[in-house]
PDB file of C-alpha atoms and ligand atoms in Angstrom:
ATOM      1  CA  UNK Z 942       0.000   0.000   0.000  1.00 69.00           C
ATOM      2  CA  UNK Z 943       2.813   2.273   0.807  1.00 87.00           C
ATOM      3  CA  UNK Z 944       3.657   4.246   3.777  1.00 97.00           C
ATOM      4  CA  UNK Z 945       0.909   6.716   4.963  1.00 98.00           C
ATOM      5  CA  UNK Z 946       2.173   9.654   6.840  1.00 98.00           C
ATOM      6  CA  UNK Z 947      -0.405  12.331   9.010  1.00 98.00           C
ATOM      7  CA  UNK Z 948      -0.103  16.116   9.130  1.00 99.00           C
ATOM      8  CA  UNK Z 949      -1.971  17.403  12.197  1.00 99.00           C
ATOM      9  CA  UNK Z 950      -2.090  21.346  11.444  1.00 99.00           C
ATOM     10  CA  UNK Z 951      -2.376  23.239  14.977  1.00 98.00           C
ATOM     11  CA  UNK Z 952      -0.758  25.911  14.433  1.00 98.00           C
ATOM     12  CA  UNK Z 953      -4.019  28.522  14.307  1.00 98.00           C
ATOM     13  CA  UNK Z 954      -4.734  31.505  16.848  1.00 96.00           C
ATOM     14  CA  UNK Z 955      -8.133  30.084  17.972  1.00 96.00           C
ATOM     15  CA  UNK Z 956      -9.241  33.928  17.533  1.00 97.00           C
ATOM     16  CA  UNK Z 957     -12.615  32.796  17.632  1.00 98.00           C
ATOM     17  CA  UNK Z 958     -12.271  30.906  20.662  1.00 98.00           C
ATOM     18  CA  UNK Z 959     -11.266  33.898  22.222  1.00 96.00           C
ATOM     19  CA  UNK Z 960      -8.979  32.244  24.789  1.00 96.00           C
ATOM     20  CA  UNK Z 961      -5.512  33.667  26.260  1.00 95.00           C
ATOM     21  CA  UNK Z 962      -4.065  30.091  25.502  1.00 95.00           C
ATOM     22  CA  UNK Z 963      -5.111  28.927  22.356  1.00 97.00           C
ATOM     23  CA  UNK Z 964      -7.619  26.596  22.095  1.00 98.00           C
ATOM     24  CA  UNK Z 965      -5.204  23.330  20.818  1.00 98.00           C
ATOM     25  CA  UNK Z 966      -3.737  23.644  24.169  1.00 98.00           C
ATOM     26  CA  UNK Z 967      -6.952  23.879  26.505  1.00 98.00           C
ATOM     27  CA  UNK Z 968      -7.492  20.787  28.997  1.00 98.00           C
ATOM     28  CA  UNK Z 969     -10.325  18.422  27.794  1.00 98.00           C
ATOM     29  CA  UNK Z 970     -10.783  16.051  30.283  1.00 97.00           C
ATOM     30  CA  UNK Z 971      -7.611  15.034  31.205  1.00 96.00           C
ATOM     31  CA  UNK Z 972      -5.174  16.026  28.729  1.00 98.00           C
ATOM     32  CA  UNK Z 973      -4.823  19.315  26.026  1.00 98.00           C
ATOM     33  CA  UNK Z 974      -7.068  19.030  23.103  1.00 98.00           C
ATOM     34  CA  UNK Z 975      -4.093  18.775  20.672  1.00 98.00           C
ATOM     35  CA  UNK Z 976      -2.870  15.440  23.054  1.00 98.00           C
ATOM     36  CA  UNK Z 977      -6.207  13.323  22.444  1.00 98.00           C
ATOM     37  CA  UNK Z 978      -6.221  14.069  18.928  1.00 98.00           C
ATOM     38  CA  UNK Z 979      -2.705  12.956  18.095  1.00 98.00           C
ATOM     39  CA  UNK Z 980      -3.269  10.106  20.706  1.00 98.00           C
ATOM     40  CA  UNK Z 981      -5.642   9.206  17.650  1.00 98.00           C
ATOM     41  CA  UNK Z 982      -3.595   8.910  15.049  1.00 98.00           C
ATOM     42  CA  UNK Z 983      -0.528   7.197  17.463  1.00 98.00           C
ATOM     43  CA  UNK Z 984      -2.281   4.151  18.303  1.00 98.00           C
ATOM     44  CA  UNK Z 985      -3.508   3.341  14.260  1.00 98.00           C
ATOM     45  CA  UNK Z 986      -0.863   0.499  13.470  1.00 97.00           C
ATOM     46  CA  UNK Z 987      -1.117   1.459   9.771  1.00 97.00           C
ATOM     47  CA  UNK Z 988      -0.025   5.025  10.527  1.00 98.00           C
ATOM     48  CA  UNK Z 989       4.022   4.912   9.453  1.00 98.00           C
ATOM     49  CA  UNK Z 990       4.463   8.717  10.739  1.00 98.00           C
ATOM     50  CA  UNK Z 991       2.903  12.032  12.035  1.00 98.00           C
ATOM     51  CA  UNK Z 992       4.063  15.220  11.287  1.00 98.00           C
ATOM     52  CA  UNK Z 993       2.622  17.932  13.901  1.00 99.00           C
ATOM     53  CA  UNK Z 994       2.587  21.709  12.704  1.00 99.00           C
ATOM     54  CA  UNK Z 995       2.223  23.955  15.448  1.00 98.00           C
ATOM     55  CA  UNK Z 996       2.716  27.664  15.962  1.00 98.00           C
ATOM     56  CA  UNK Z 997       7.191  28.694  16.354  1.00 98.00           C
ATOM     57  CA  UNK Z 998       6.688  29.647  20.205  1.00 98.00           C
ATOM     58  CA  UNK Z 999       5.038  26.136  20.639  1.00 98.00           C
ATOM     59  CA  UNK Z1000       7.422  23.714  19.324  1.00 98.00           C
ATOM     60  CA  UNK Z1001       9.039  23.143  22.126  1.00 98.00           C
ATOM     61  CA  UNK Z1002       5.660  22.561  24.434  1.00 98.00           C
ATOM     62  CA  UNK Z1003       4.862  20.110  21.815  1.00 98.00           C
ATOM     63  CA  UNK Z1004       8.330  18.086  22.000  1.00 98.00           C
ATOM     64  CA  UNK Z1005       7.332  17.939  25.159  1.00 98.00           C
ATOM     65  CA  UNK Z1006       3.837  16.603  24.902  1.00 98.00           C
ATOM     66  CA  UNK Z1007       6.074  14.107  22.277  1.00 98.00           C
ATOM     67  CA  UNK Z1008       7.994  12.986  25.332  1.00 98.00           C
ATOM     68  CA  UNK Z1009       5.690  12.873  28.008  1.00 98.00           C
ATOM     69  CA  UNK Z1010       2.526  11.162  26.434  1.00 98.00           C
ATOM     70  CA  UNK Z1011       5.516   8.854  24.343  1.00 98.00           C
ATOM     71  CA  UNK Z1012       3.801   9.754  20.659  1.00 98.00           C
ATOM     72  CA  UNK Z1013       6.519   7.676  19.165  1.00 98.00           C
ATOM     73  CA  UNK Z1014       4.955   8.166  15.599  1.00 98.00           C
ATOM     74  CA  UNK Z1015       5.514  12.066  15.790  1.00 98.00           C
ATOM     75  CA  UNK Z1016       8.971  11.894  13.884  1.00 98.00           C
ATOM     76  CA  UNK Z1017       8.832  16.032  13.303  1.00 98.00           C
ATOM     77  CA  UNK Z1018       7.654  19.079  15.256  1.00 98.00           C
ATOM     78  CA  UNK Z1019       7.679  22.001  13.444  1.00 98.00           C
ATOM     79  CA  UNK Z1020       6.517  25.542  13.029  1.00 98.00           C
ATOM     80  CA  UNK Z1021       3.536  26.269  10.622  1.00 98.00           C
ATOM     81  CA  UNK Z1022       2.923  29.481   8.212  1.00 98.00           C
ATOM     82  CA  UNK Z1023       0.135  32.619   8.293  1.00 98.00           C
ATOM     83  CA  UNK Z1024      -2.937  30.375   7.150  1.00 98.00           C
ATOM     84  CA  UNK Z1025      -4.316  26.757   7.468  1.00 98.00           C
ATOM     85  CA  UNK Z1026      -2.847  25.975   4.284  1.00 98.00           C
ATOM     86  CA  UNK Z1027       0.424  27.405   4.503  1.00 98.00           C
ATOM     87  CA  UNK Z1028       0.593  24.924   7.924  1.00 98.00           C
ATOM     88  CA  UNK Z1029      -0.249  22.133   4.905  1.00 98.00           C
ATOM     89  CA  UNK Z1030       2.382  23.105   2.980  1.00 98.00           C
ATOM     90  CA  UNK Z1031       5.155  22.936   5.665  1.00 98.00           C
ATOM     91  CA  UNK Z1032       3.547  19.781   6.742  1.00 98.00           C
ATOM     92  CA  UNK Z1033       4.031  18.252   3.451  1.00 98.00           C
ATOM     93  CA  UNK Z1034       7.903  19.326   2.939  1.00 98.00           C
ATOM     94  CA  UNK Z1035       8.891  17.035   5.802  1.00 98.00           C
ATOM     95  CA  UNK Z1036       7.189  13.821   5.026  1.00 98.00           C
ATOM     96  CA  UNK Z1037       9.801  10.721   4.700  1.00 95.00           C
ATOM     97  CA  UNK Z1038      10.161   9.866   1.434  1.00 95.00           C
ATOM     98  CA  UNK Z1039       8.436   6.318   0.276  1.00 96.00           C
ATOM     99  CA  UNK Z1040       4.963   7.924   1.589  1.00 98.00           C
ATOM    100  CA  UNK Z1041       2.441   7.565  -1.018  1.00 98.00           C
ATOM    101  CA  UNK Z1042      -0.784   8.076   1.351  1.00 98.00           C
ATOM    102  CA  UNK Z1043      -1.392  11.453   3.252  1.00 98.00           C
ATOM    103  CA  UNK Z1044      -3.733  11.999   5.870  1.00 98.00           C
ATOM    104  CA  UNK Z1045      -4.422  15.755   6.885  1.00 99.00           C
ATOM    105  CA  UNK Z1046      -6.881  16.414   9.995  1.00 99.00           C
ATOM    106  CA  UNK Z1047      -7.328  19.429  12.390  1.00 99.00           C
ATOM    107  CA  UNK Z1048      -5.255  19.522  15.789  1.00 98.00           C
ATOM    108  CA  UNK Z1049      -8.550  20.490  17.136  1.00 98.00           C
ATOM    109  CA  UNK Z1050     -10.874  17.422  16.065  1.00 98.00           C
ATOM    110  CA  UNK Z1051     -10.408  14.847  18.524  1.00 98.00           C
ATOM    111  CA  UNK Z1052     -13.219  13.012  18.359  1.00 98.00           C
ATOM    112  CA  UNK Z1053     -12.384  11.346  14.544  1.00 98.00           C
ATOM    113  CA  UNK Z1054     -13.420   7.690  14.663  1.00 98.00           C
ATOM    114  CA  UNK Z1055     -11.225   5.402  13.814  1.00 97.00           C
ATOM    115  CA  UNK Z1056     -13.529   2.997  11.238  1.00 98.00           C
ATOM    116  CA  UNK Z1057     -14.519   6.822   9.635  1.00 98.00           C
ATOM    117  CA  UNK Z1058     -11.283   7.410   8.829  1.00 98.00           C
ATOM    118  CA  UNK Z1059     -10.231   3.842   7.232  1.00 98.00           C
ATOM    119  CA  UNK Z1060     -13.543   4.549   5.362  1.00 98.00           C
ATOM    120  CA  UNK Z1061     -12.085   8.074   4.102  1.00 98.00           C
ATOM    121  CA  UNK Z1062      -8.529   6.296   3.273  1.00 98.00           C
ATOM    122  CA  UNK Z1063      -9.820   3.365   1.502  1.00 98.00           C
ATOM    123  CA  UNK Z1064     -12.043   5.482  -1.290  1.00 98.00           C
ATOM    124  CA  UNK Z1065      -8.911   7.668  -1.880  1.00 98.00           C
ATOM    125  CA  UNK Z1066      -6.974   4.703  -2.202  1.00 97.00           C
ATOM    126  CA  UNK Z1067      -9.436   3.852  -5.082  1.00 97.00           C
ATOM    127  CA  UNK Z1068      -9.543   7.051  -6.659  1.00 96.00           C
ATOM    128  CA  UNK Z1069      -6.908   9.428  -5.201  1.00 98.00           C
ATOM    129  CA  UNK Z1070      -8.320  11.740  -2.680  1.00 98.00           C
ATOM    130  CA  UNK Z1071     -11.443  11.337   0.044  1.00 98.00           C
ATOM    131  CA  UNK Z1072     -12.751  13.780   2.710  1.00 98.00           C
ATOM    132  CA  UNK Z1073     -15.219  12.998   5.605  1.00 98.00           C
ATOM    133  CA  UNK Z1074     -18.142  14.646   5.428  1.00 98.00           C
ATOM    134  CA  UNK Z1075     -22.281  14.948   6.809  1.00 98.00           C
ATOM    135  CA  UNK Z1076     -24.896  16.124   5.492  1.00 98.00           C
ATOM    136  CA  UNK Z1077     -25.937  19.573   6.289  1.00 98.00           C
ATOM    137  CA  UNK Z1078     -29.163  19.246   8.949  1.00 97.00           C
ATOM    138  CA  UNK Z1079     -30.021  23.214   8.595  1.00 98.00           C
ATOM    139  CA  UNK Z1080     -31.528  24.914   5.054  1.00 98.00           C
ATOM    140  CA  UNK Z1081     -28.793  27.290   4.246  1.00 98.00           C
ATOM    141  CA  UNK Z1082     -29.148  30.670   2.359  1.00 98.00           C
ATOM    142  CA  UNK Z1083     -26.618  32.315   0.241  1.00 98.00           C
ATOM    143  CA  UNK Z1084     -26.871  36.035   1.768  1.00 98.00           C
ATOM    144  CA  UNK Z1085     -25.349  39.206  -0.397  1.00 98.00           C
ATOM    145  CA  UNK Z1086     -22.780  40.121   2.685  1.00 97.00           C
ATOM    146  CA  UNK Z1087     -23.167  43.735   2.107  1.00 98.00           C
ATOM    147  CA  UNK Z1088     -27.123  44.129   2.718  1.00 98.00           C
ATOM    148  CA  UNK Z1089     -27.877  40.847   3.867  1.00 98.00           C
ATOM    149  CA  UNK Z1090     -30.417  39.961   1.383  1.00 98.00           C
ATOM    150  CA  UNK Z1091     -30.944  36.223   0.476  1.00 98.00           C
ATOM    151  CA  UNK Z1092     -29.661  35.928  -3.198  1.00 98.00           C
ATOM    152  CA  UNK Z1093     -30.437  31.676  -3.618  1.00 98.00           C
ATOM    153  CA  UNK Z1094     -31.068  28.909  -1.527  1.00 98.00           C
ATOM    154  CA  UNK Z1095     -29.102  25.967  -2.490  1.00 98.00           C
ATOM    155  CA  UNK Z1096     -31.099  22.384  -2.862  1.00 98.00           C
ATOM    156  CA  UNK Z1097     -30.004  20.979   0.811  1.00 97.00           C
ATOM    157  CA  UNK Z1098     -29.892  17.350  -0.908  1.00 97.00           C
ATOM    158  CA  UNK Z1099     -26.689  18.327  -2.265  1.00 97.00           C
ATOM    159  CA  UNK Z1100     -25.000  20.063   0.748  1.00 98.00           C
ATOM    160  CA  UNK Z1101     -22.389  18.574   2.888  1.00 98.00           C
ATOM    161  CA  UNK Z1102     -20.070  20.088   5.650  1.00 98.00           C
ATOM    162  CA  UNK Z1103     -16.766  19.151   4.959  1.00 98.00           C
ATOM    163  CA  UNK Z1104     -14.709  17.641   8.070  1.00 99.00           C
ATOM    164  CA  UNK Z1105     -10.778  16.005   8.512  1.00 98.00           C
ATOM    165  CA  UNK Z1106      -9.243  13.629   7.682  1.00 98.00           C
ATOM    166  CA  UNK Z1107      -8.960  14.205   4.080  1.00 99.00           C
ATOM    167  CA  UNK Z1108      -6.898  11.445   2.684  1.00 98.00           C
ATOM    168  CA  UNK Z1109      -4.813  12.024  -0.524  1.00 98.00           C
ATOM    169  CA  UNK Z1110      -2.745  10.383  -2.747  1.00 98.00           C
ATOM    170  CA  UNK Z1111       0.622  12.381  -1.687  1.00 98.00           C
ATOM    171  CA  UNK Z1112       1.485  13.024  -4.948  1.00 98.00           C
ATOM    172  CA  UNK Z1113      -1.743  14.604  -6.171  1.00 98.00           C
ATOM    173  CA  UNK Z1114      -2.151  17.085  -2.797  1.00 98.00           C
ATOM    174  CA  UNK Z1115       1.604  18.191  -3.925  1.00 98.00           C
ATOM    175  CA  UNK Z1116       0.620  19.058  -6.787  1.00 98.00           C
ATOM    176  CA  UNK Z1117      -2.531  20.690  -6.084  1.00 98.00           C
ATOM    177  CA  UNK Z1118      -0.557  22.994  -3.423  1.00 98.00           C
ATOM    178  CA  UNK Z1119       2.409  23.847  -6.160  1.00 98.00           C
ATOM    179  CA  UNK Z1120      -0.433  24.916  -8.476  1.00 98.00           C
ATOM    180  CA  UNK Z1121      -2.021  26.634  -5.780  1.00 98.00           C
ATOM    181  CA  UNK Z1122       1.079  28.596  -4.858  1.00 98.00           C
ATOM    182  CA  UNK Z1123       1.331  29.497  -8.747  1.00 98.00           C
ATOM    183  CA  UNK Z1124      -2.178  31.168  -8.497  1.00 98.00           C
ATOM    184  CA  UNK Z1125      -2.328  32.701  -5.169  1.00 98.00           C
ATOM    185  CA  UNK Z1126      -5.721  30.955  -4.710  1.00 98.00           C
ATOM    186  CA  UNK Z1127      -5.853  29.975  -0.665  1.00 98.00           C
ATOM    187  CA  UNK Z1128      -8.877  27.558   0.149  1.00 98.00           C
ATOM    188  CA  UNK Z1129      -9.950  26.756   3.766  1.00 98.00           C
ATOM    189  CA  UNK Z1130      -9.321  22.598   2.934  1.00 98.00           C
ATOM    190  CA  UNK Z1131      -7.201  20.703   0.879  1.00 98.00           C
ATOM    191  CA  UNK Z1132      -9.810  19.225  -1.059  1.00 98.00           C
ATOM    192  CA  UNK Z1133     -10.624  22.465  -2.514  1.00 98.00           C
ATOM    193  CA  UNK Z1134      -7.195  22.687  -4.025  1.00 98.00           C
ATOM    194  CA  UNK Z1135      -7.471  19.228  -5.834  1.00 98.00           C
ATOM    195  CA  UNK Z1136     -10.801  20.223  -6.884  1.00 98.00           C
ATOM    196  CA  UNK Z1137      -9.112  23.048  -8.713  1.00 98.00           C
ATOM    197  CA  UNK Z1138      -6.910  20.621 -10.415  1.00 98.00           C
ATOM    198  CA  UNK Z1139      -9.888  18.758 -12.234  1.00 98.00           C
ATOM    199  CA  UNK Z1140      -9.215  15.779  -9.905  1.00 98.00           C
ATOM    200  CA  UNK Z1141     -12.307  13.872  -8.707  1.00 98.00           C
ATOM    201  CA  UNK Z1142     -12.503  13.960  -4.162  1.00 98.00           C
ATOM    202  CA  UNK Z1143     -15.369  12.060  -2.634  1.00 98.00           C
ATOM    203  CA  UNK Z1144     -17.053  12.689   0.574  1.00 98.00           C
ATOM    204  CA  UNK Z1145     -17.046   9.798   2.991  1.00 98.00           C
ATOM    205  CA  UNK Z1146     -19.890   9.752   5.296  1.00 98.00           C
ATOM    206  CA  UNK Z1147     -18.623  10.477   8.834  1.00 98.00           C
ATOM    207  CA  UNK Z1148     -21.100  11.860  11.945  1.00 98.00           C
ATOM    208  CA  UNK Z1149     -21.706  14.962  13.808  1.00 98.00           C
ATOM    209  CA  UNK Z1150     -19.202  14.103  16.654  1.00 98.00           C
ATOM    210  CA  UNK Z1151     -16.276  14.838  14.491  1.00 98.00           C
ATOM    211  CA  UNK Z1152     -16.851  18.696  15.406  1.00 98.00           C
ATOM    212  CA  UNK Z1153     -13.801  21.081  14.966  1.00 98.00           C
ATOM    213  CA  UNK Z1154     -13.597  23.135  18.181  1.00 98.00           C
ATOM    214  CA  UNK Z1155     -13.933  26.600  17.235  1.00 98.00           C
ATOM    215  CA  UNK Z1156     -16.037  29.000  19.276  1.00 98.00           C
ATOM    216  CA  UNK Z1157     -16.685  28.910  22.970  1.00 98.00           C
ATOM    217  CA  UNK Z1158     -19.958  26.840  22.914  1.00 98.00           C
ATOM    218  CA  UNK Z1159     -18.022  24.050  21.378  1.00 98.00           C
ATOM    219  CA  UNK Z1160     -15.900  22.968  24.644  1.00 98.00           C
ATOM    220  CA  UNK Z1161     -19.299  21.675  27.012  1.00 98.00           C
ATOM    221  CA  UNK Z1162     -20.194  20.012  23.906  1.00 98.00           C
ATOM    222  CA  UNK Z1163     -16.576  18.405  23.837  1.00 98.00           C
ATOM    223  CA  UNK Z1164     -16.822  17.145  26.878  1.00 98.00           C
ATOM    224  CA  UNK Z1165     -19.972  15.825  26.727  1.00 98.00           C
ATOM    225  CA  UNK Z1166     -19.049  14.105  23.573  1.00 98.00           C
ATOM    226  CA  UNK Z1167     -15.796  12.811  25.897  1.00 98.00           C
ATOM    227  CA  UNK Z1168     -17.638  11.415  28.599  1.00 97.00           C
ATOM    228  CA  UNK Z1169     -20.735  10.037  27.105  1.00 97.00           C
ATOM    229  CA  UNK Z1170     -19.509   8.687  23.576  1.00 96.00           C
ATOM    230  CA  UNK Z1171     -16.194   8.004  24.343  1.00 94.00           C
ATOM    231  CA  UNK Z1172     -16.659   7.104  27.749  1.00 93.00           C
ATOM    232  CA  UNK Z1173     -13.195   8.926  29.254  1.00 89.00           C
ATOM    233  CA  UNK Z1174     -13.338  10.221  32.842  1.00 75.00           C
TER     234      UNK Z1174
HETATM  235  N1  LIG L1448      -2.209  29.268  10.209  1.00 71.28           N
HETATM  236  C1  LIG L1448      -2.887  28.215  10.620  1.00 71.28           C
HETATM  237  C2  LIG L1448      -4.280  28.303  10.876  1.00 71.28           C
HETATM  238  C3  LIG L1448      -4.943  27.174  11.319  1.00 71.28           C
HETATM  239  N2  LIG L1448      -4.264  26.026  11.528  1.00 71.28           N
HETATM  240  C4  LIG L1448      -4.942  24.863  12.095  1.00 71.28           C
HETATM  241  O1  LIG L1448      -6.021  24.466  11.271  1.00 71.28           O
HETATM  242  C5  LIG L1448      -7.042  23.858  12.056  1.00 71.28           C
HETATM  243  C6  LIG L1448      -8.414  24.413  11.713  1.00 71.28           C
HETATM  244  O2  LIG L1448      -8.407  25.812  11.831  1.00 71.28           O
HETATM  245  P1  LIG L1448      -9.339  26.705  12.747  1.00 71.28           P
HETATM  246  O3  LIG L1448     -10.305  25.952  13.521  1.00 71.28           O
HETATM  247  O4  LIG L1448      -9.823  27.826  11.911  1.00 71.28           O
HETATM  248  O5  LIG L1448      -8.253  27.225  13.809  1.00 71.28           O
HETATM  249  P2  LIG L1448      -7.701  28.663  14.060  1.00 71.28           P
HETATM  250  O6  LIG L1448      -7.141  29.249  12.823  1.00 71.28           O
HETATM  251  O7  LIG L1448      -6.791  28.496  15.225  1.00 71.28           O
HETATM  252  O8  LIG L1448      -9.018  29.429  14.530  1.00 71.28           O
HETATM  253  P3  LIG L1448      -9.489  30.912  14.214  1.00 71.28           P
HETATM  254  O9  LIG L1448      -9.805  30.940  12.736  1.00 71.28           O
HETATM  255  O10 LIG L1448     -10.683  31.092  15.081  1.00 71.28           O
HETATM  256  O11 LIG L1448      -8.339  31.820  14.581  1.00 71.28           O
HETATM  257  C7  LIG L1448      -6.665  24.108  13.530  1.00 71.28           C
HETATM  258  O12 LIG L1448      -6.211  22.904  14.101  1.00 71.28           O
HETATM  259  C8  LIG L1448      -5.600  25.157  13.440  1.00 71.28           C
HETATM  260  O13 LIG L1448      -4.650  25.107  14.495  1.00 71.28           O
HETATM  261  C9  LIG L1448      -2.894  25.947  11.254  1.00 71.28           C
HETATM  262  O14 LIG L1448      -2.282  24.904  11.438  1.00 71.28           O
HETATM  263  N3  LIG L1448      -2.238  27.053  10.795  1.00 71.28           N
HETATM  264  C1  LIG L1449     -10.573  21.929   6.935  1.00 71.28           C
HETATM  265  C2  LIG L1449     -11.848  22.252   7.659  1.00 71.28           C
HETATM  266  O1  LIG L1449     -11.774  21.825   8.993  1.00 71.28           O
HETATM  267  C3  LIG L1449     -12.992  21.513   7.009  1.00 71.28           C
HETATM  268  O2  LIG L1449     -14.167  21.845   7.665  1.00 71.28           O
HETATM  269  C4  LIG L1449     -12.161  23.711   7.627  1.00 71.28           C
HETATM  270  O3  LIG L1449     -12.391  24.109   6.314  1.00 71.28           O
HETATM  271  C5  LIG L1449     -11.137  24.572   8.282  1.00 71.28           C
HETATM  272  O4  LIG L1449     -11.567  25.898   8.148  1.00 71.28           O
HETATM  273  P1  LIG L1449     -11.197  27.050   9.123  1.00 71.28           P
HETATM  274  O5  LIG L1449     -11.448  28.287   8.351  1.00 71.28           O
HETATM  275  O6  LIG L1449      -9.740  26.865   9.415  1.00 71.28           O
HETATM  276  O7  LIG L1449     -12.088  26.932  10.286  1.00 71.28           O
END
């Protein structure tokens, strides 16, 4: 199959969050948020390596979170760029070489399950890049952002909110980011840059647990989701 390698991107503000610390590092349960989710991806035998991208004033905190929780798979710490896909981009420069599968997820997603993301891996084995994915529940408007008027309102049978993992072919997500980088175009996910290549990226169905932490209302949801799906004191 060749060796699959993992970015974990956490190198964001959490400006939204609103925290002094930002919100990779906040305790959930136990341990930081950033710790369960790359406890995730440690203890998946078919995961060969993990690259973590963090901000430069946290790379040593996270060596140490390396040593202390013994994430043996992390085999680079390093310091990420201005956006989420700048982060990508350094991710992808220090993947060994022989990995043919990439993996990229969200530092602050720790509640990915395991069979979801084999799921997501799998169909981008069979065509070359996956994401997990649920339907949208809500009817959702396009709005004009100057006046706020409704300008369409998209057929919600075709509307999906777009999670991590997305699983790649490595080649193909390098080459989506060079061309990328060529054009200035910066998307919010790496699908969106493959998209622009022409290449075909299916959504995997995942569930609403998978949330990205991102605004203050998220973190009594986390923990509820902690305790009472994942059953961790
Ligand atoms: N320059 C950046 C920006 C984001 N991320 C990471 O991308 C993931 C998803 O981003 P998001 O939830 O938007 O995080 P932040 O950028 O930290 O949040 P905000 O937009 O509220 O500042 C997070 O794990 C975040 O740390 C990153 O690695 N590098
Ligand atoms: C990649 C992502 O998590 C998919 O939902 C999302 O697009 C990240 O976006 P953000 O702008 O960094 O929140």
């Amino acid at each position: 199959m060749g060796k699959l390698g993992v970015i974990i991107v956490a190198a964001g503000k959490g400006s939204r969050m609103g925290t002094a610390e930002s919100k990779q590092y906040l305790q959930l349960g136990q341990k930081p948020i950033l710790v369960h989710t790359l406890q995730l991806f440690q203890n998946i035998h078919e995961v060969d390596e993990i690259i973590l991208v963090v901000g430069a004033d946290d790379v040593s905190r996270c060596n140490g979170y390396v040593t202390n929780y013994a994430l043996t798979k992390v085999t680079c710490v390093l310091a990420g760029g201005a956006e989420r896909q700048d982060s990508v981009r350094q991710g992808l420069q220090a993947l060994q070489e022989g990995t043919q599968w990439v993996l990229v997820h969200d530092g602050v997603r720790p509640f990915v399950r395991k069979e979801h993301m084999f799921e997501c891996l799998a169909k981008a084995q069979e065509i070359g890049a996956a994401v997990l994915a649920v339907p949208v529940k809500d009817t959702i408007k396009v709005v004009d952002a100057a006046d706020k008027r409704i300008q369409s309102t998209p057929d919600r049978r075709s509307l999906w909110a777009i999670q991590t993992p997305q699983a790649f072919r490595l080649s193909l997500l390098q080459e989506a980011h060079e061309k990328a980088q060529q054009d200035q175009f910066m998307g919010t996910d790496d699908a969106s840059l493959v998209e622009r290549l022409g290449a075909a990226v299916y959504v995997v169905e995942g569930d609403y647990y998978n949330i990205k932490i991102t605004t203050p209302e998220d973190l009594p949801w986390a923990e509820w989701i902690l305790h009472n799906v994942r059953g961790e004191a």
